[in-house]
CSV table of C-alpha atoms in Angstrom, one decimal:
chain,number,residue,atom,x,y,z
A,1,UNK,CA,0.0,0.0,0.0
A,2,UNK,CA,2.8,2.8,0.9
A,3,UNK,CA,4.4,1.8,-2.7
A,4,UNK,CA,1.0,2.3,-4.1
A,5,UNK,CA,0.8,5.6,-2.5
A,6,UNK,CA,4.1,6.6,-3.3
A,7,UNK,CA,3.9,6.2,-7.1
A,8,UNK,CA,0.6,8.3,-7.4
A,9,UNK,CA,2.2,11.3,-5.1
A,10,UNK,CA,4.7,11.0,-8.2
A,11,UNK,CA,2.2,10.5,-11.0
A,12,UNK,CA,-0.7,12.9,-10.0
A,13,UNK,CA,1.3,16.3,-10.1
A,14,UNK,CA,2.5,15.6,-13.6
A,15,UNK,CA,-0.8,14.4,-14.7
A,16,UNK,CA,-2.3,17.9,-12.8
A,17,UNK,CA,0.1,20.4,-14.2
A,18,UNK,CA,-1.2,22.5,-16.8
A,19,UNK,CA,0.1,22.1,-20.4
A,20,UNK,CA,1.7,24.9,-22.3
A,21,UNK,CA,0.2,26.1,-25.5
A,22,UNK,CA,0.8,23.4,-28.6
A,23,UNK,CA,2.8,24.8,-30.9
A,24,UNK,CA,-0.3,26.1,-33.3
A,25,UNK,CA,-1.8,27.4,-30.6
A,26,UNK,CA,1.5,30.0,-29.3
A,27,UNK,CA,1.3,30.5,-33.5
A,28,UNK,CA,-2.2,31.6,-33.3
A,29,UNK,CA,-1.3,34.0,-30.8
A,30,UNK,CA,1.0,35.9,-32.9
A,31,UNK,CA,-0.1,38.3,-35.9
A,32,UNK,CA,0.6,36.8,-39.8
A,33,UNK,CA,0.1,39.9,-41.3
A,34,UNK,CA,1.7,43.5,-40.2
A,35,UNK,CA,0.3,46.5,-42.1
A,36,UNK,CA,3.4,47.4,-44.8
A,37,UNK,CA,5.3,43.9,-44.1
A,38,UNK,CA,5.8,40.6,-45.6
A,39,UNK,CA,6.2,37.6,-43.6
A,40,UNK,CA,10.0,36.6,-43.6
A,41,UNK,CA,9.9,32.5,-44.6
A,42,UNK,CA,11.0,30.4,-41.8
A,43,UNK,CA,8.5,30.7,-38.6
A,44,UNK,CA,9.5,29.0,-35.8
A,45,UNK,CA,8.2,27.1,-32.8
A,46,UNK,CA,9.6,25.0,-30.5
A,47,UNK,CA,8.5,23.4,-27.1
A,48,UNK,CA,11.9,23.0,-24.8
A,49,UNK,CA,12.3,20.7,-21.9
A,50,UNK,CA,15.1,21.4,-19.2
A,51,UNK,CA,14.6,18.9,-16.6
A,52,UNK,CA,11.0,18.8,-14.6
A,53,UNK,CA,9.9,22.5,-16.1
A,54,UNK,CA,9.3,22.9,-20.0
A,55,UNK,CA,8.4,25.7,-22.2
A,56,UNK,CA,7.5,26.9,-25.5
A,57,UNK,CA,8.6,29.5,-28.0
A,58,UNK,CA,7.5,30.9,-31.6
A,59,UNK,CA,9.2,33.5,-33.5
A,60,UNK,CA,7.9,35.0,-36.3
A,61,UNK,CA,9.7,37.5,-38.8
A,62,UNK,CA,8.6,40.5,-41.1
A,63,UNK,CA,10.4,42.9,-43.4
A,64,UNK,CA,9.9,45.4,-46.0
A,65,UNK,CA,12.8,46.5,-47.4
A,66,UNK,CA,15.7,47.8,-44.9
A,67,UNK,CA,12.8,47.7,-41.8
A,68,UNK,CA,12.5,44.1,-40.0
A,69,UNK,CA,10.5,43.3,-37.1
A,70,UNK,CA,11.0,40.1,-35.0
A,71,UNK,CA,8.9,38.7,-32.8
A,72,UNK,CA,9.3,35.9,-29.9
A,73,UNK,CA,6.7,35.0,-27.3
A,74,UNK,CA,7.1,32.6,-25.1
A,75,UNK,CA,5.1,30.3,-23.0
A,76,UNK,CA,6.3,29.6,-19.7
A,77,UNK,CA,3.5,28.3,-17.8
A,78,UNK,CA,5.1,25.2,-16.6
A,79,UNK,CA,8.3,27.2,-16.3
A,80,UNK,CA,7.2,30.2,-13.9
A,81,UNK,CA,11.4,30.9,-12.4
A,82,UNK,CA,12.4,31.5,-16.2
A,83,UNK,CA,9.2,33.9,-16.4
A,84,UNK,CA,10.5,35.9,-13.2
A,85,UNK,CA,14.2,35.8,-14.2
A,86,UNK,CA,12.9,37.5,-17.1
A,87,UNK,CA,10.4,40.4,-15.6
A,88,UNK,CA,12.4,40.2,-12.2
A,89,UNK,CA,14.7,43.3,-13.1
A,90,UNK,CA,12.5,45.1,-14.7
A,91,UNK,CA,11.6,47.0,-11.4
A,92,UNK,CA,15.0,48.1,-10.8
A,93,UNK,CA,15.1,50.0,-14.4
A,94,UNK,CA,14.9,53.8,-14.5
A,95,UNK,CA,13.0,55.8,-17.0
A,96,UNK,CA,15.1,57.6,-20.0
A,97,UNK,CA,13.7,60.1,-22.3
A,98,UNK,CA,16.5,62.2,-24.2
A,99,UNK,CA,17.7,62.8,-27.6
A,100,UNK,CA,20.1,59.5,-27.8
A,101,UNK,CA,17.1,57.0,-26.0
A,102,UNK,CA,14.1,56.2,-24.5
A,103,UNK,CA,13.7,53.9,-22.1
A,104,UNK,CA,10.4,53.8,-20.4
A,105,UNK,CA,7.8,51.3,-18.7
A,106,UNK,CA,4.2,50.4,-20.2
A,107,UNK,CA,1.6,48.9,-17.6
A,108,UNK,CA,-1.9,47.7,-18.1
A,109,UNK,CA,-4.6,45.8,-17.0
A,110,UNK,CA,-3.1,42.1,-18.0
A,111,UNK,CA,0.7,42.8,-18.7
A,112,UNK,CA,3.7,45.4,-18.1
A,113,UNK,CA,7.0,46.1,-19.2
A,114,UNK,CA,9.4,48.5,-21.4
A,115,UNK,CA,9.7,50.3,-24.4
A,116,UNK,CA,13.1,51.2,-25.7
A,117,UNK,CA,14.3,53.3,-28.4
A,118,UNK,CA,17.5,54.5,-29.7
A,119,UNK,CA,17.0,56.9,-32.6
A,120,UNK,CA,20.9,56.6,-33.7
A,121,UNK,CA,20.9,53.6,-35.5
A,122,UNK,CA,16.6,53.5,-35.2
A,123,UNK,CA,16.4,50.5,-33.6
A,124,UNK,CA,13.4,49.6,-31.3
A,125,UNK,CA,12.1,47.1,-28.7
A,126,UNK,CA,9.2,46.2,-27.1
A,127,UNK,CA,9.0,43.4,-24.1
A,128,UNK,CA,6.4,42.4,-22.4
A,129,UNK,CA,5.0,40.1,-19.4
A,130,UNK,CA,1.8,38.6,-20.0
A,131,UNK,CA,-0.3,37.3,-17.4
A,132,UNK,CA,2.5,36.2,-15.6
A,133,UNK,CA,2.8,33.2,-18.2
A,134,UNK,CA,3.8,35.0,-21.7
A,135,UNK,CA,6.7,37.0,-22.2
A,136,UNK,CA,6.8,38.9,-25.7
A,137,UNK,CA,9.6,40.1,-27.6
A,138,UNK,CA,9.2,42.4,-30.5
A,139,UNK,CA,12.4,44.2,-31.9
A,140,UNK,CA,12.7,46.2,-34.8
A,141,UNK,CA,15.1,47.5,-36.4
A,142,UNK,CA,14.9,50.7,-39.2
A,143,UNK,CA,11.8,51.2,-37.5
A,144,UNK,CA,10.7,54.0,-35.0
A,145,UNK,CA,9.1,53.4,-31.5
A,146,UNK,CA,5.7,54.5,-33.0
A,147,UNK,CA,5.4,52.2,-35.3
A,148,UNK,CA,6.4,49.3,-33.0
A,149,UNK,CA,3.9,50.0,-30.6
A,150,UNK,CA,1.1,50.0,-33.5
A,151,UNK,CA,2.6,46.3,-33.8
A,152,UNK,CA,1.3,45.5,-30.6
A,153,UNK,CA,-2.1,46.3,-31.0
A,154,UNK,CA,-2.4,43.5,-33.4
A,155,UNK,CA,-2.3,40.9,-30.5
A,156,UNK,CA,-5.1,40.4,-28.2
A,157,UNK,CA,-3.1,40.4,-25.2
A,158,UNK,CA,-6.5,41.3,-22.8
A,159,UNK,CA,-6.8,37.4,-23.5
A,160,UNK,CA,-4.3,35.5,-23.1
A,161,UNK,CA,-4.6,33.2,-20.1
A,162,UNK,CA,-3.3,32.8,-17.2
């Protein structure tokens, strides 16, 4: 009997821990089309395993002429301590608005994170913690802050679960 009970104290928390998104599904969640853009060949997605916690990752890429936009989102539900190494620091950052960059934090409802921009060599990025699961990724470079963040409107990140 205490072997019995044993191997289900082992089997029920795997068979009770919620599943990432399938591949297709982390695709779904990221925009095909980008206003101007055409989809660069060779989406990715991957689910990655590192011991007990696993994860999964898409990457999709646009471009229209010198101006290319990449974007990762990740799923780390079963892998919340890579999700807070990755948001964990963003409290100590400081705000920067001058000439040479701007650096500053977006918060809503379901998500937070920073905006960064360095008008030099115009290159742009956008990260983001989703419902302390996701964490998005969308760089750009060529491309103004402004139009990054008319990017993000394209995902519906009021519902993404939690």
């Amino acid at each position: 009997m205490k072997i019995l009970l044993s191997i289900l104290l082992l089997v029920i928390p795997l068979s009770v821990k919620a599943q990432v998104f399938t591949l297709n599904d982390m695709m779904k969640l990221v925009p095909d089309k980008i206003s101007g853009y055409r989809q660069v060949d060779g989406s990715k997605s991957n689910e990655l395993k590192i011991g007990n916690i696993s994860y999964s990752i898409c990457q999709k890429d646009f471009s229209s002429g010198s101006k290319h936009i990449t974007i990762l989102l990740f799923d780390f539900k079963n892998a919340p301590i890579m999700y807070n190494q990755v948001t964990r620091e963003w409290k100590k950052y400081q705000t920067i608005e001058s000439d040479t960059l701007t650096h500053r934090s977006i918060t809503e409802a379901n998500y937070f994170g920073w905006e960064y921009y360095h008008p030099a060599n115009r290159s742009s990025k956008i990260s983001l913690g989703i419902s302390e699961r996701f964490y998005l990724a969308i760089d750009g470079k060529n491309i103004p802050l402004e139009s990054l963040k008319e990017v993000i409107k394209l995902f519906a990140l009021e519902s993404y679960p939690k």
